[in-house]
Every structure is written in structure tokens, then in C-alpha cells.
Short mmCIF file of C-alpha atoms and ligand atoms in Angstrom, two decimals:
data_model
loop_
_atom_site.label_atom_id
_atom_site.label_comp_id
_atom_site.label_asym_id
_atom_site.label_seq_id
_atom_site.Cartn_x
_atom_site.Cartn_y
_atom_site.Cartn_z
CA UNK A 5 178.60 51.61 47.15
CA UNK A 6 181.45 54.01 46.56
CA UNK A 7 180.89 57.53 45.26
CA UNK A 8 181.59 56.62 41.62
CA UNK A 9 179.04 53.84 41.70
CA UNK A 10 176.38 56.06 43.21
CA UNK A 11 177.14 58.79 40.66
CA UNK A 12 177.00 56.47 37.66
CA UNK A 13 174.10 54.21 38.61
CA UNK A 14 171.52 56.69 39.85
CA UNK A 15 168.97 56.27 37.08
CA UNK A 16 165.51 57.61 36.41
CA UNK A 17 163.54 54.70 37.85
CA UNK A 18 159.94 54.43 36.67
CA UNK A 19 158.75 50.85 36.24
CA UNK A 20 160.78 49.55 39.13
CA UNK A 21 159.37 51.85 41.80
CA UNK A 22 157.74 49.63 44.41
CA UNK A 23 154.26 51.07 44.82
CA UNK A 24 153.35 48.76 47.67
CA UNK A 25 156.28 49.03 50.05
CA UNK A 26 156.13 51.97 52.46
CA UNK A 27 159.13 54.28 52.69
CA UNK A 28 160.51 55.35 56.06
CA UNK A 29 160.01 59.11 56.10
CA UNK A 30 163.08 59.52 58.30
CA UNK A 31 165.22 58.15 55.46
CA UNK A 32 163.69 60.78 53.16
CA UNK A 33 164.42 63.44 55.77
CA UNK A 34 168.05 62.31 55.87
CA UNK A 35 168.26 62.54 52.07
CA UNK A 36 166.93 66.10 52.12
CA UNK A 37 169.40 66.92 54.88
CA UNK A 38 172.23 65.68 52.65
CA UNK A 39 170.80 67.62 49.71
CA UNK A 40 170.91 70.83 51.75
CA UNK A 41 174.70 70.61 51.57
CA UNK A 42 174.65 71.46 47.85
CA UNK A 43 176.00 74.83 46.76
CA UNK A 44 173.47 77.65 46.48
CA UNK A 45 173.57 81.22 45.24
CA UNK A 46 174.80 83.74 47.80
CA UNK A 47 174.38 81.12 50.53
CA UNK A 48 170.79 82.37 50.76
CA UNK A 49 169.43 78.83 51.00
CA UNK A 50 166.47 79.69 48.82
CA UNK A 51 165.40 76.09 48.31
CA UNK A 52 162.31 74.58 49.94
CA UNK A 53 161.19 70.98 49.87
CA UNK A 54 157.66 69.66 49.75
CA UNK A 55 157.53 65.99 50.71
CA UNK A 56 154.14 64.43 50.06
CA UNK A 57 153.16 61.21 51.78
CA UNK A 58 149.42 61.82 52.17
CA UNK A 59 147.64 59.45 49.75
CA UNK A 60 144.92 61.95 48.87
CA UNK A 61 147.44 64.66 47.99
CA UNK A 62 149.61 62.19 46.07
CA UNK A 63 146.61 61.14 44.04
CA UNK A 64 145.69 64.76 43.29
CA UNK A 65 149.23 65.56 42.14
CA UNK A 66 149.25 62.31 40.19
CA UNK A 67 146.10 63.32 38.34
CA UNK A 68 147.71 66.65 37.33
CA UNK A 69 150.89 64.88 36.24
CA UNK A 70 148.98 62.32 34.16
CA UNK A 71 146.92 65.00 32.43
CA UNK A 72 150.03 67.07 31.64
CA UNK A 73 151.84 63.99 30.38
CA UNK A 74 148.92 62.96 28.16
CA UNK A 75 148.59 66.47 26.72
CA UNK A 76 152.28 66.70 25.95
CA UNK A 77 152.89 63.17 24.70
CA UNK A 78 149.65 62.45 22.87
CA UNK A 79 151.49 61.75 19.61
CA UNK A 80 154.73 60.52 21.15
CA UNK A 81 154.50 57.00 19.75
CA UNK A 82 155.29 53.83 21.61
CA UNK A 83 159.07 53.82 22.07
CA UNK A 84 160.70 52.34 25.14
CA UNK A 85 161.21 55.67 26.89
CA UNK A 86 157.65 56.81 26.22
CA UNK A 87 156.21 53.54 27.48
CA UNK A 88 158.28 53.79 30.63
CA UNK A 89 157.32 57.44 31.13
CA UNK A 90 153.66 56.62 30.49
CA UNK A 91 153.79 53.87 33.10
CA UNK A 92 155.06 56.39 35.63
CA UNK A 93 152.44 58.94 34.56
CA UNK A 94 149.71 56.38 35.15
CA UNK A 95 151.05 55.52 38.59
CA UNK A 96 152.53 58.78 39.87
CA UNK A 97 149.85 59.16 42.53
CA UNK A 98 150.58 55.69 43.89
CA UNK A 99 154.31 56.21 44.49
CA UNK A 100 154.79 56.26 48.29
CA UNK A 101 156.65 59.58 48.47
CA UNK A 102 156.59 62.55 46.09
CA UNK A 103 159.30 65.14 46.59
CA UNK A 104 159.19 68.62 45.07
CA UNK A 105 162.40 70.62 45.30
CA UNK A 106 161.37 74.26 45.06
CA UNK A 107 163.04 77.65 45.05
CA UNK A 108 161.83 80.91 46.53
CA UNK A 109 161.81 83.58 43.86
CA UNK A 110 161.06 87.18 44.86
CA UNK A 111 157.52 87.88 43.65
CA UNK A 112 157.40 84.41 42.11
CA UNK A 113 158.59 85.86 38.80
CA UNK A 114 161.81 84.81 37.18
CA UNK A 115 164.00 87.70 36.04
CA UNK A 116 164.76 88.39 32.41
CA UNK A 117 168.11 87.11 31.24
CA UNK A 118 169.93 84.21 32.75
CA UNK A 119 168.09 82.31 35.44
CA UNK A 120 171.05 80.07 36.08
CA UNK A 121 171.77 81.35 39.55
CA UNK A 122 168.18 80.83 40.66
CA UNK A 123 167.87 77.32 39.32
CA UNK A 124 171.42 76.63 40.42
CA UNK A 125 170.23 77.22 43.96
CA UNK A 126 167.94 74.21 43.90
CA UNK A 127 168.73 71.79 41.07
CA UNK A 128 172.15 70.67 42.34
CA UNK A 129 170.43 69.93 45.65
CA UNK A 130 167.68 68.03 43.85
CA UNK A 131 170.29 65.83 42.22
CA UNK A 132 172.04 65.37 45.56
CA UNK A 133 168.69 64.20 46.90
CA UNK A 134 168.47 61.54 44.20
CA UNK A 135 172.04 60.42 44.86
CA UNK A 136 171.40 60.27 48.60
CA UNK A 137 168.23 58.28 47.98
CA UNK A 138 170.15 55.82 45.85
CA UNK A 139 172.86 55.48 48.50
CA UNK A 140 170.13 54.84 51.07
CA UNK A 141 168.71 52.00 48.99
CA UNK A 142 165.81 53.96 47.51
CA UNK A 143 164.97 54.71 43.88
CA UNK A 144 163.64 57.91 42.36
CA UNK A 145 162.89 59.64 39.07
CA UNK A 146 163.54 63.21 37.98
CA UNK A 147 160.35 64.50 36.36
CA UNK A 148 159.13 67.89 35.21
CA UNK A 149 156.04 67.34 33.04
CA UNK A 150 153.74 68.60 35.79
CA UNK A 151 155.33 72.03 35.42
CA UNK A 152 153.01 72.57 32.46
CA UNK A 153 150.37 72.80 35.20
CA UNK A 154 152.58 74.19 37.96
CA UNK A 155 149.77 76.42 39.27
CA UNK A 156 147.46 73.45 39.77
CA UNK A 157 150.06 71.61 41.84
CA UNK A 158 150.79 74.80 43.78
CA UNK A 159 147.09 75.12 44.63
CA UNK A 160 146.86 71.51 45.81
CA UNK A 161 149.85 71.99 48.10
CA UNK A 162 149.08 75.52 49.25
CA UNK A 163 152.36 76.93 47.98
CA UNK A 164 152.92 80.67 48.41
CA UNK A 165 153.26 82.64 45.17
CA UNK A 166 157.02 83.06 45.56
CA UNK A 167 157.68 79.32 45.74
CA UNK A 168 158.41 77.87 42.32
CA UNK A 169 158.80 74.17 41.59
CA UNK A 170 161.94 72.71 40.03
CA UNK A 171 161.04 69.06 39.70
CA UNK A 172 158.80 66.30 40.99
CA UNK A 173 160.77 63.32 42.27
CA UNK A 174 158.73 60.19 43.04
CA UNK A 175 160.65 58.11 45.57
CA UNK A 176 160.19 54.47 46.51
CA UNK A 177 162.02 51.27 47.22
CA UNK A 178 163.35 49.77 44.01
CA UNK A 179 162.05 46.48 42.70
CA UNK A 180 165.30 44.54 42.37
CA UNK A 181 168.62 46.25 41.85
CA UNK A 182 171.27 46.02 39.18
CA UNK A 183 171.16 49.65 38.03
CA UNK A 184 173.97 50.30 35.61
CA UNK A 185 175.78 53.23 34.02
CA UNK A 186 173.82 54.54 31.04
CA UNK A 187 175.15 54.67 27.51
CA UNK A 188 176.08 58.26 26.82
CA UNK A 189 177.62 60.14 23.91
CA UNK A 190 181.39 59.72 23.48
CA UNK A 191 183.30 62.17 25.61
CA UNK A 192 184.83 63.77 22.52
CA UNK A 193 181.33 64.89 21.44
CA UNK A 194 180.75 66.88 24.60
CA UNK A 195 184.15 67.89 25.92
CA UNK A 196 185.77 70.89 24.21
CA UNK A 197 189.35 71.41 25.30
CA UNK A 198 190.27 75.11 25.46
CA UNK A 199 188.19 76.08 22.41
CA UNK A 200 184.92 74.97 20.87
CA UNK A 201 185.48 72.20 18.36
CA UNK A 202 182.78 70.78 16.10
CA UNK A 203 182.46 67.02 16.31
CA UNK A 204 183.78 65.20 13.24
CA UNK A 205 180.94 63.91 11.02
C1 LIG H 11 165.32 68.35 33.22
C2 LIG H 11 164.77 66.94 33.18
C3 LIG H 11 163.42 66.76 32.98
C4 LIG H 11 162.88 65.44 32.97
N1 LIG H 11 161.53 65.29 32.88
C5 LIG H 11 161.01 64.02 32.93
C6 LIG H 11 159.60 63.84 32.98
O1 LIG H 11 158.82 64.80 33.03
N2 LIG H 11 159.13 62.58 33.00
C7 LIG H 11 159.95 61.49 33.01
O2 LIG H 11 159.45 60.36 33.05
N3 LIG H 11 161.30 61.63 32.98
C8 LIG H 11 161.85 62.88 32.95
N4 LIG H 11 163.21 63.05 32.99
C9 LIG H 11 164.09 61.87 33.03
C10 LIG H 11 164.85 61.69 31.69
O3 LIG H 11 163.98 61.15 30.74
C11 LIG H 11 166.06 60.78 31.96
O4 LIG H 11 166.95 61.45 32.82
C12 LIG H 11 166.79 60.41 30.69
O5 LIG H 11 165.95 59.61 29.86
C13 LIG H 11 168.08 59.64 30.99
O6 LIG H 11 167.80 58.50 31.76
P1 LIG H 11 168.56 58.26 33.16
O7 LIG H 11 168.20 59.41 34.07
O8 LIG H 11 168.05 56.95 33.69
O9 LIG H 11 170.01 58.24 32.88
C14 LIG H 11 163.75 64.33 33.07
C15 LIG H 11 165.11 64.54 33.31
C16 LIG H 11 165.61 65.82 33.40
C17 LIG H 11 167.08 66.02 33.73
#
């Protein structure tokens, strides 16, 4: 796969995560190593990665995720995205590897005003992790619903108070392949050349 293919076909994989095929932890290590190359504020390297393979811990985190998902999406209907997300919520604890990209925040409290530089010190790396996983033949999903119960996950994993979670990325072998670029809004809707322009109705 060339870079463009990796960049355009790294999808949020939920139903096609292989729950039964073990993942080589060394491949996950390599993906995190690649992710560490992402830019980060002040070159402080404030990110930290929790990689969960232990089945008991995965199940505990999965229970928190499912409860948070159910609370948030109780009335979400039965659309394709919700069904896919529900499937993942029901199986989160069974995904072979759960990866939590985190960031160390002094005192564990985010400052008032823009938090872009803090999150910018971990989220680009989290995306690099997903790209690296895709390039290595794995599949993953960017999820955040558990953050509604971030403290519960922190307690399960023994996280210090200054470690805040940015995402929860279940990682597995994909069932099949054939991931394709997603349909996105026309470029003219999102790209403003020189000055802000309202999209034509
Ligand atoms: C900030 C963010 C939060 C997300 N949270 C969740 C989540 O909690 N659960 C989930 O199943 N998907 C989650 N997603 C995945 C999105 O639903 C997905 O990226 C979107 O539907 C586009 O699909 P694609 O990633 O396959 O292109 C999240 C994605 C992002 C970037």
C-alpha cells in the first residue's frame, strides 16, 4: 500500500474486527513506535500509551464502554452507524487489543481557553497509530464514548491523576479487506481559499 492508500482507506472498523484471532503484541509495539514520531507540543512528549491485552481488564473496560454507549445512545434509533457502533459496544471487551492514547496534563486538569496544544500532543499520534496499524495489516476503530466514564477506566487501569485519556482504539486483524475511501463532503464545502466563504445553498 502506498501512503495515499493508507491515508484514504483507514476506516473505523467495528463489525469486521476479528475477535478470535490473536494479535502479535510486537506489531502493536511497532505501531506505537511509529506513532511516537508525530509532532507534539514543545517536544515534551507528553503522550502515554496503555495497551491492554489482559482479557479480564479488556472485559472490565468493555463493560464501562457498553454502559456509556447505552446511556448516550438509548434513543439513537437503528441507523447503520448506530447498529455498527452498538455491535462494537457489545463486543469491545472481546477485541484482542485495546489501545488508549493518553496525555499527561499537569494536575490532571485542562486549562481554561484553548486546549489545542494539549490534545495536539496526542491525537495526531493516535491517528498515526491507526495508520500504522492499517499498514501492518491490522484494523482499528477510533472511539471516545468511554470518556463519559473516564474515571472508571482510569481506576481499572491504575492511571495516575495527571494522565488523561484521548481515545480508546480497539485493534484486531480485519475480517476480509477491501476498505475504501469514504464519501465525504465536496471539497468546496470545507476549503476556504484566503477568506471564509459560505457554501452556496
Ligand atoms: C473524535 C471522534 C470520536 C469518535 N467516537 C466514536 C465512538 O465513541 N464510538 C464509535 O463507534 N465510533 C466513534 N468514532 C468513529 C466515527 O464514527 C467515524 O470516524 C465516522 O463515522 C467516519 O467513519 P470512518 O472513520 O470509517 O471514515 C469517533 C471518531 C472520532 C474522530
